[in-house]
Coordinates of C-alpha atoms in Angstrom, one line a residue:
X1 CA 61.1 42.2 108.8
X2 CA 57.9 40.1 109.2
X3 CA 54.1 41.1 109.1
X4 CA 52.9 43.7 106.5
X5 CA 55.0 45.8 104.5
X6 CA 56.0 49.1 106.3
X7 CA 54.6 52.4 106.0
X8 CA 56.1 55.1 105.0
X9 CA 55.5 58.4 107.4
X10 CA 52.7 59.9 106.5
X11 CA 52.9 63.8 105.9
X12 CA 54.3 66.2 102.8
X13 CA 57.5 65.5 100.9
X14 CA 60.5 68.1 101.6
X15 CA 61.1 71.7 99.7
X16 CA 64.1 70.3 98.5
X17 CA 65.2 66.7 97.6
X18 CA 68.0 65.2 97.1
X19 CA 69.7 68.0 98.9
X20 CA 73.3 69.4 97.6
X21 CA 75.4 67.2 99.3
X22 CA 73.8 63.8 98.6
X23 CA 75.6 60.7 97.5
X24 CA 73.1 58.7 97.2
X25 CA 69.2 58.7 97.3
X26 CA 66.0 57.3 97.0
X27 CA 62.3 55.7 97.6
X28 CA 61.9 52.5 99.3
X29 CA 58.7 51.1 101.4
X30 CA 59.9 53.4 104.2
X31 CA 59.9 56.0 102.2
X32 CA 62.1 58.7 101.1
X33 CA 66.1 58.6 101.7
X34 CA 69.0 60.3 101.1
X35 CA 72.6 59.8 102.7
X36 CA 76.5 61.9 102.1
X37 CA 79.7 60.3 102.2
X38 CA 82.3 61.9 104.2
X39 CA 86.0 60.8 103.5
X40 CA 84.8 57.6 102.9
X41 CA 82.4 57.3 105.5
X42 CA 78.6 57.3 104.6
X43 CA 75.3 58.4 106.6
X44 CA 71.7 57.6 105.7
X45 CA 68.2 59.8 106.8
X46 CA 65.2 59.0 106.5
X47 CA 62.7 61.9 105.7
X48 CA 60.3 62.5 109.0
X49 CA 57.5 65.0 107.4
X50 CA 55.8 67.4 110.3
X51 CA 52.8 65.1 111.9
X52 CA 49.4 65.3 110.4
X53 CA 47.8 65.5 113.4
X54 CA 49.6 65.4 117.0
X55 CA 50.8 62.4 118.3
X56 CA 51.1 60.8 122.3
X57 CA 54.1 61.8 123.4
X58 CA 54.7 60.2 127.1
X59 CA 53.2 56.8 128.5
X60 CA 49.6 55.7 129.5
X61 CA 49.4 55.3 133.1
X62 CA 49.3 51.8 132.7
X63 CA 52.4 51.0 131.2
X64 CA 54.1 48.1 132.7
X65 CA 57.7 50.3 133.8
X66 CA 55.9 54.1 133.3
X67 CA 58.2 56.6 135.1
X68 CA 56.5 59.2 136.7
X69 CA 58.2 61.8 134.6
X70 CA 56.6 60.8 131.3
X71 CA 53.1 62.7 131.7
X72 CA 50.7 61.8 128.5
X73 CA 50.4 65.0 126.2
X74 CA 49.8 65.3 122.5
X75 CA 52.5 67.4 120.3
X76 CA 52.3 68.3 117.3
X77 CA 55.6 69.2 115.1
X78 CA 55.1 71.7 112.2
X79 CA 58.2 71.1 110.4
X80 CA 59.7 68.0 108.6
X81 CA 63.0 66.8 109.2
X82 CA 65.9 64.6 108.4
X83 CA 66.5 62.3 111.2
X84 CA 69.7 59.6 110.8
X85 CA 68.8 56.2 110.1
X86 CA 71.6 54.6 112.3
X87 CA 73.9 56.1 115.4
X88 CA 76.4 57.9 114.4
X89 CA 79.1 55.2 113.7
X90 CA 83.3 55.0 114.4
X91 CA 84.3 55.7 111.2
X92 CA 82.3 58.7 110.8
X93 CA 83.6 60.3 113.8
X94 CA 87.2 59.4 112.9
X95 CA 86.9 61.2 109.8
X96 CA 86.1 64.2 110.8
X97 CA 87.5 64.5 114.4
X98 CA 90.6 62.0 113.9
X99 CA 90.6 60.0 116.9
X100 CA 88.0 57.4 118.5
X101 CA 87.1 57.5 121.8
X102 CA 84.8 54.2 122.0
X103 CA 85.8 51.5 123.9
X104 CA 84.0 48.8 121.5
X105 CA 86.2 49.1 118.7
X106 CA 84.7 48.4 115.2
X107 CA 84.5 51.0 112.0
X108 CA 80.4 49.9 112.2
X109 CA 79.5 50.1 115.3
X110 CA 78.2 53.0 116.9
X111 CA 80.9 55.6 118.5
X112 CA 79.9 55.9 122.3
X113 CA 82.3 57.3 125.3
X114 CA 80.8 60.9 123.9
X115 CA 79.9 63.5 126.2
X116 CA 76.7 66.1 124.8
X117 CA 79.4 68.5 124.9
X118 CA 81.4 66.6 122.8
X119 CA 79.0 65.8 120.4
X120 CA 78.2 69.9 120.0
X121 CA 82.2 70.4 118.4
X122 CA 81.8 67.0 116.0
X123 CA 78.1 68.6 114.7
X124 CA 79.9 72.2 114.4
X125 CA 82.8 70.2 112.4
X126 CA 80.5 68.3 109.8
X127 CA 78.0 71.1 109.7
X128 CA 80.9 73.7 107.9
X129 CA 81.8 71.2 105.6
X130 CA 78.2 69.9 104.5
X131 CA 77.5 74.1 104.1
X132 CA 80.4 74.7 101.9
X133 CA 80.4 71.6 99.8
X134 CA 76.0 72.3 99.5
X135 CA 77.2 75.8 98.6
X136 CA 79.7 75.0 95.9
X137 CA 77.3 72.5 94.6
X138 CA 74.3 74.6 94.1
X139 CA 75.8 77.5 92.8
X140 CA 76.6 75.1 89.9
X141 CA 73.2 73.7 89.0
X142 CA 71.1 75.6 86.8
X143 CA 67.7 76.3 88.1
X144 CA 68.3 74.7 91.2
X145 CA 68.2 75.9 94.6
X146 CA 71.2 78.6 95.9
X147 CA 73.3 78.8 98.7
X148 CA 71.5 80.4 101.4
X149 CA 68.6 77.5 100.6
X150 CA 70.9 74.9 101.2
X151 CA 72.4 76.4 104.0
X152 CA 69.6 76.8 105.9
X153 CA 69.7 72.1 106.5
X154 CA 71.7 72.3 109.1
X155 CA 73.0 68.9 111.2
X156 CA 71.9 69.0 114.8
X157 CA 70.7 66.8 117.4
X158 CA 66.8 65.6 117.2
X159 CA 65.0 67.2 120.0
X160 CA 63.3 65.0 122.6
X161 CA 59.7 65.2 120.9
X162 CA 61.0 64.6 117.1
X163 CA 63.1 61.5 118.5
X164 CA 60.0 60.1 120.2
X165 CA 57.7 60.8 117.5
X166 CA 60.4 59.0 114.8
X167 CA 60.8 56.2 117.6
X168 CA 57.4 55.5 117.9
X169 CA 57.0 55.4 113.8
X170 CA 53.3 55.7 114.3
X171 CA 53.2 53.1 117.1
X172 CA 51.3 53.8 120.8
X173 CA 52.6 50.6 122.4
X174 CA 55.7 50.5 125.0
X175 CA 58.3 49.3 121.6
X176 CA 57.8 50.3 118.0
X177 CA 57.8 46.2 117.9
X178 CA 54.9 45.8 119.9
X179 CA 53.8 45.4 123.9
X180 CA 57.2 43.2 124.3
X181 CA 60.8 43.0 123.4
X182 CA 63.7 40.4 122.6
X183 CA 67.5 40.3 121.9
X184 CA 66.4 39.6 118.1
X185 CA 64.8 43.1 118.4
X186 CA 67.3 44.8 120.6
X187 CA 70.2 44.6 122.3
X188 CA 70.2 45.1 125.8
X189 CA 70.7 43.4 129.1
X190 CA 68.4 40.6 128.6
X191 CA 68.7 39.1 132.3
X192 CA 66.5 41.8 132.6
X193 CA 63.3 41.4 130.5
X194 CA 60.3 43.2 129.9
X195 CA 57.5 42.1 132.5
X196 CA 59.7 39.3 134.3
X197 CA 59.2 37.3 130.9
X198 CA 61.8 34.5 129.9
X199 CA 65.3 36.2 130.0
X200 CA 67.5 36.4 126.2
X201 CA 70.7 37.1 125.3
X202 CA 72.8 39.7 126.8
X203 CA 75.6 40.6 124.6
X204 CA 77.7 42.9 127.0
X205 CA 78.9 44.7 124.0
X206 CA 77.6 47.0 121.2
X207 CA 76.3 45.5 118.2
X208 CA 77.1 47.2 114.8
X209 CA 74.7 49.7 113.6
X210 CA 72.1 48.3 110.9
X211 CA 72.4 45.0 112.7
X212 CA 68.8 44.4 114.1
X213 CA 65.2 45.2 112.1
X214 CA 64.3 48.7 112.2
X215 CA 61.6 49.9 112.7
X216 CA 58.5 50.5 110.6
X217 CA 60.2 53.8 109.2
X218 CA 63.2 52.5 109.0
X219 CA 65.3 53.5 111.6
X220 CA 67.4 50.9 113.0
X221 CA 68.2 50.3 116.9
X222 CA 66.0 53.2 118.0
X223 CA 65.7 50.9 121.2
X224 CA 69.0 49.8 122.5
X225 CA 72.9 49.7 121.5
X226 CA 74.0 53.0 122.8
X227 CA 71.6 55.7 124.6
X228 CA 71.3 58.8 122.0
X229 CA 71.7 62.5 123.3
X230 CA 69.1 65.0 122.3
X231 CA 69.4 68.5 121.9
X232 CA 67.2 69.0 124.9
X233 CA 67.4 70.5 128.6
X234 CA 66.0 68.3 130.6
X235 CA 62.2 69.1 132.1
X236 CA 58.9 68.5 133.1
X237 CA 56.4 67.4 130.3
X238 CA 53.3 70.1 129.7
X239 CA 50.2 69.4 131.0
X240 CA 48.4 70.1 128.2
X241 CA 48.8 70.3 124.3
X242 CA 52.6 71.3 122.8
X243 CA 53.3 72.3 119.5
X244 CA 57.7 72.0 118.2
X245 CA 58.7 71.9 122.0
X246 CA 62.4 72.3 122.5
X247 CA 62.6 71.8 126.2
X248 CA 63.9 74.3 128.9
X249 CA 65.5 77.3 128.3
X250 CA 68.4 76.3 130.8
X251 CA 69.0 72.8 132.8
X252 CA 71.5 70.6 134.9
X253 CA 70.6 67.6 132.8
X254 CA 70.6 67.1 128.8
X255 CA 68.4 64.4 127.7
X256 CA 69.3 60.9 126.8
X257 CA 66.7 58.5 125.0
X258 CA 66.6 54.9 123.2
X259 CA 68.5 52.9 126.4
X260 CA 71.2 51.1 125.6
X261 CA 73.5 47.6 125.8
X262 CA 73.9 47.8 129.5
X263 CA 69.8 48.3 130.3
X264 CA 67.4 46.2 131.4
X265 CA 63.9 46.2 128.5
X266 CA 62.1 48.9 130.6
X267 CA 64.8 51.2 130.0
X268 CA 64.5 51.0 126.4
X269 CA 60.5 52.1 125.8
X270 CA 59.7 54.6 123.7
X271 CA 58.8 56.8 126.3
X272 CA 61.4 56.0 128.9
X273 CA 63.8 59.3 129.5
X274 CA 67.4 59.1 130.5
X275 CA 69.2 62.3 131.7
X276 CA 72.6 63.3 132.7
X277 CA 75.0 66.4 132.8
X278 CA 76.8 67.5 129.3
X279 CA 79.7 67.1 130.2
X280 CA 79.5 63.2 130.9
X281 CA 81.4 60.1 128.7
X282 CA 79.9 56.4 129.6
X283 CA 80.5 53.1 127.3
X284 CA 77.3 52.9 126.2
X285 CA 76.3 56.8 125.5
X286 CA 76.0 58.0 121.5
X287 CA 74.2 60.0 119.5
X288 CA 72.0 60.5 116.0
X289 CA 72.3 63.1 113.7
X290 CA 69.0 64.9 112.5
X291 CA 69.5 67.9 109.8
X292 CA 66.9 70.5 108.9
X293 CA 66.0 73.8 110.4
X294 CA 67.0 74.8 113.8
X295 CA 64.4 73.8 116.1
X296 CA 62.3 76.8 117.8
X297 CA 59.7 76.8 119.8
X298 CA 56.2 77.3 117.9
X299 CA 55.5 81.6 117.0
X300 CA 59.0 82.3 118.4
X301 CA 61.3 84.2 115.4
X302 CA 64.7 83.9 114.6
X303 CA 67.7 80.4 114.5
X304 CA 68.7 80.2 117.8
X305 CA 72.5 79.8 118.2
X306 CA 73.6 75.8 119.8
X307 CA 73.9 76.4 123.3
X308 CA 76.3 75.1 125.7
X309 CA 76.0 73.1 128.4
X310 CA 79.0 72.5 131.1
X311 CA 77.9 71.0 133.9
X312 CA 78.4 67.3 134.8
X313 CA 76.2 65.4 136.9
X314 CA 74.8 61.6 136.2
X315 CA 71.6 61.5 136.4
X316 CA 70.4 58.7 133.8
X317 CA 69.1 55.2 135.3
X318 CA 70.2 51.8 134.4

């Protein structure tokens, strides 16, 4: 990276750190970091604390691109979480679901050709065995936190407002990189650029994860590569303040953010929002893992259970 050392996110550190079933972890300039190994395949987060104050979720009328479905509104999100530093890559989805359905083969670059639905049984997968290996390990260490505590990280998919709020790394801009965007930033279609400026490279292929800058917290190809599923129904934006918003209670559409390879640079702003059935496989849709609490709407009790979403309609733009 160029310009000033980065920033970590401001906000408080986590209850508990390094969890159970670390590998690895640390502190860097980005701040804090932690990753597990599964059969030989590794995944890094980055620690996203709850925001000090709310952030702009949405675009400013006057963003060059704005979609009329990305209304300004500030959010606040109580509680921290872990959010994946990378796309989820090949080799950790052949480990734990044995086969690879991507069509750009490489152990490193990010597994795409996965439906939301899809996603829902690798997460379920992974999730059992992070809980029973945390479980084994804490019941061993003395003093240290017991199995319900580390149960209670579970892996799931960001929602929409914790994926913007992590995209945007503290940024108000159309990019985390700024007002513009290149092919040395991103990779996407780059006959297509931002504002009609001079047209880059377009690759026609994923790029292995890690490959570009990240971000200023460290999360790498939040804009381009493959589009990323969240956890959320797709819906109108509030009109006024949110606080931990999950989306609709039901939907036709799950949401898809970040753009992707095949996208022109418009696509790819922070704010932009793709959406398409559950149910739907493309070439250049994948996912990122973020572990913590389940999500729940602000004063509402209880873990809500995953829920399932069947129906399959393309709805996402290129």
């Amino acid at each position: 990276m160029t310009g000033p050392p980065p920033s970590p996110p401001p906000g408080p550190p986590p209850d508990q750190f390094p969890a159970p079933w670390a590998s690895d972890w640390g502190e860097d300039p980005f701040g804090l970091w932690q990753a597990f190994t599964y059969k030989g395949a590794r995944q890094g987060f980055r620690w996203i604390p709850p925001t000090p104050e709310p952030f702009l979720m949405g675009s400013p009328e006057g963003e060059h691109g704005r979609s009329s479905d990305e209304r300004r509104h500030p959010v606040l999100l109580t509680r921290g979480f872990w959010l994946a530093d990378t796309a989820c890559t090949q080799a950790l989805w052949q480990a734990v679901m044995g086969g690879n359905p991507s069509d750009f083969k490489g152990e490193r670059r990010p597994v795409e050709n996965v439906s939301w639905d899809d996603v829902q049984g690798f997460i379920e997968r992974l999730d059992a065995e992070l809980a029973a290996f945390a479980g084994r390990r804490a019941t061993r260490r003395l003093g240290g936190v017991d199995a319900d505590q580390a149960s209670d990280q579970h892996l799931r998919l960001p929602t929409e407002a914790q994926w913007e709020y992590a995209c945007r790394a503290g940024t108000t801009g159309p990019f985390s990189f700024g007002d513009d965007l290149s092919p040395e930033q991103a990779n996407y279609n780059g006959n297509y650029p931002y504002r009609g400026d001079r047209k880059g490279l377009y690759r026609e292929e994923t790029l292995d994860v890690a490959s570009l800058p990240p971000n200023p917290w460290g999360l790498y190809e939040m804009h381009g590569n493959v589009w990323e599923w969240c956890s959320d129904w797709y819906g109108d934006y509030p009109s006024g303040p949110a606080t931990d918003p999950v989306g609709p209670d039901s939907g036709e559409w799950r949401v898809l953010r970040g753009g992707s390879w095949a996208n022109v640079a418009q696509g790819l702003r922070s704010a932009y929002r793709g959406r398409l059935g559950p149910g739907n496989r493309n070439r250049d849709y994948g996912f990122r893992l973020a572990l913590g609490p389940e999500p729940r709407p602000a004063g509402q009790a209880g873990q809500p259970g995953r829920e399932r979403g069947r129906t399959a309609r393309a709805g996402s733009e290129r």
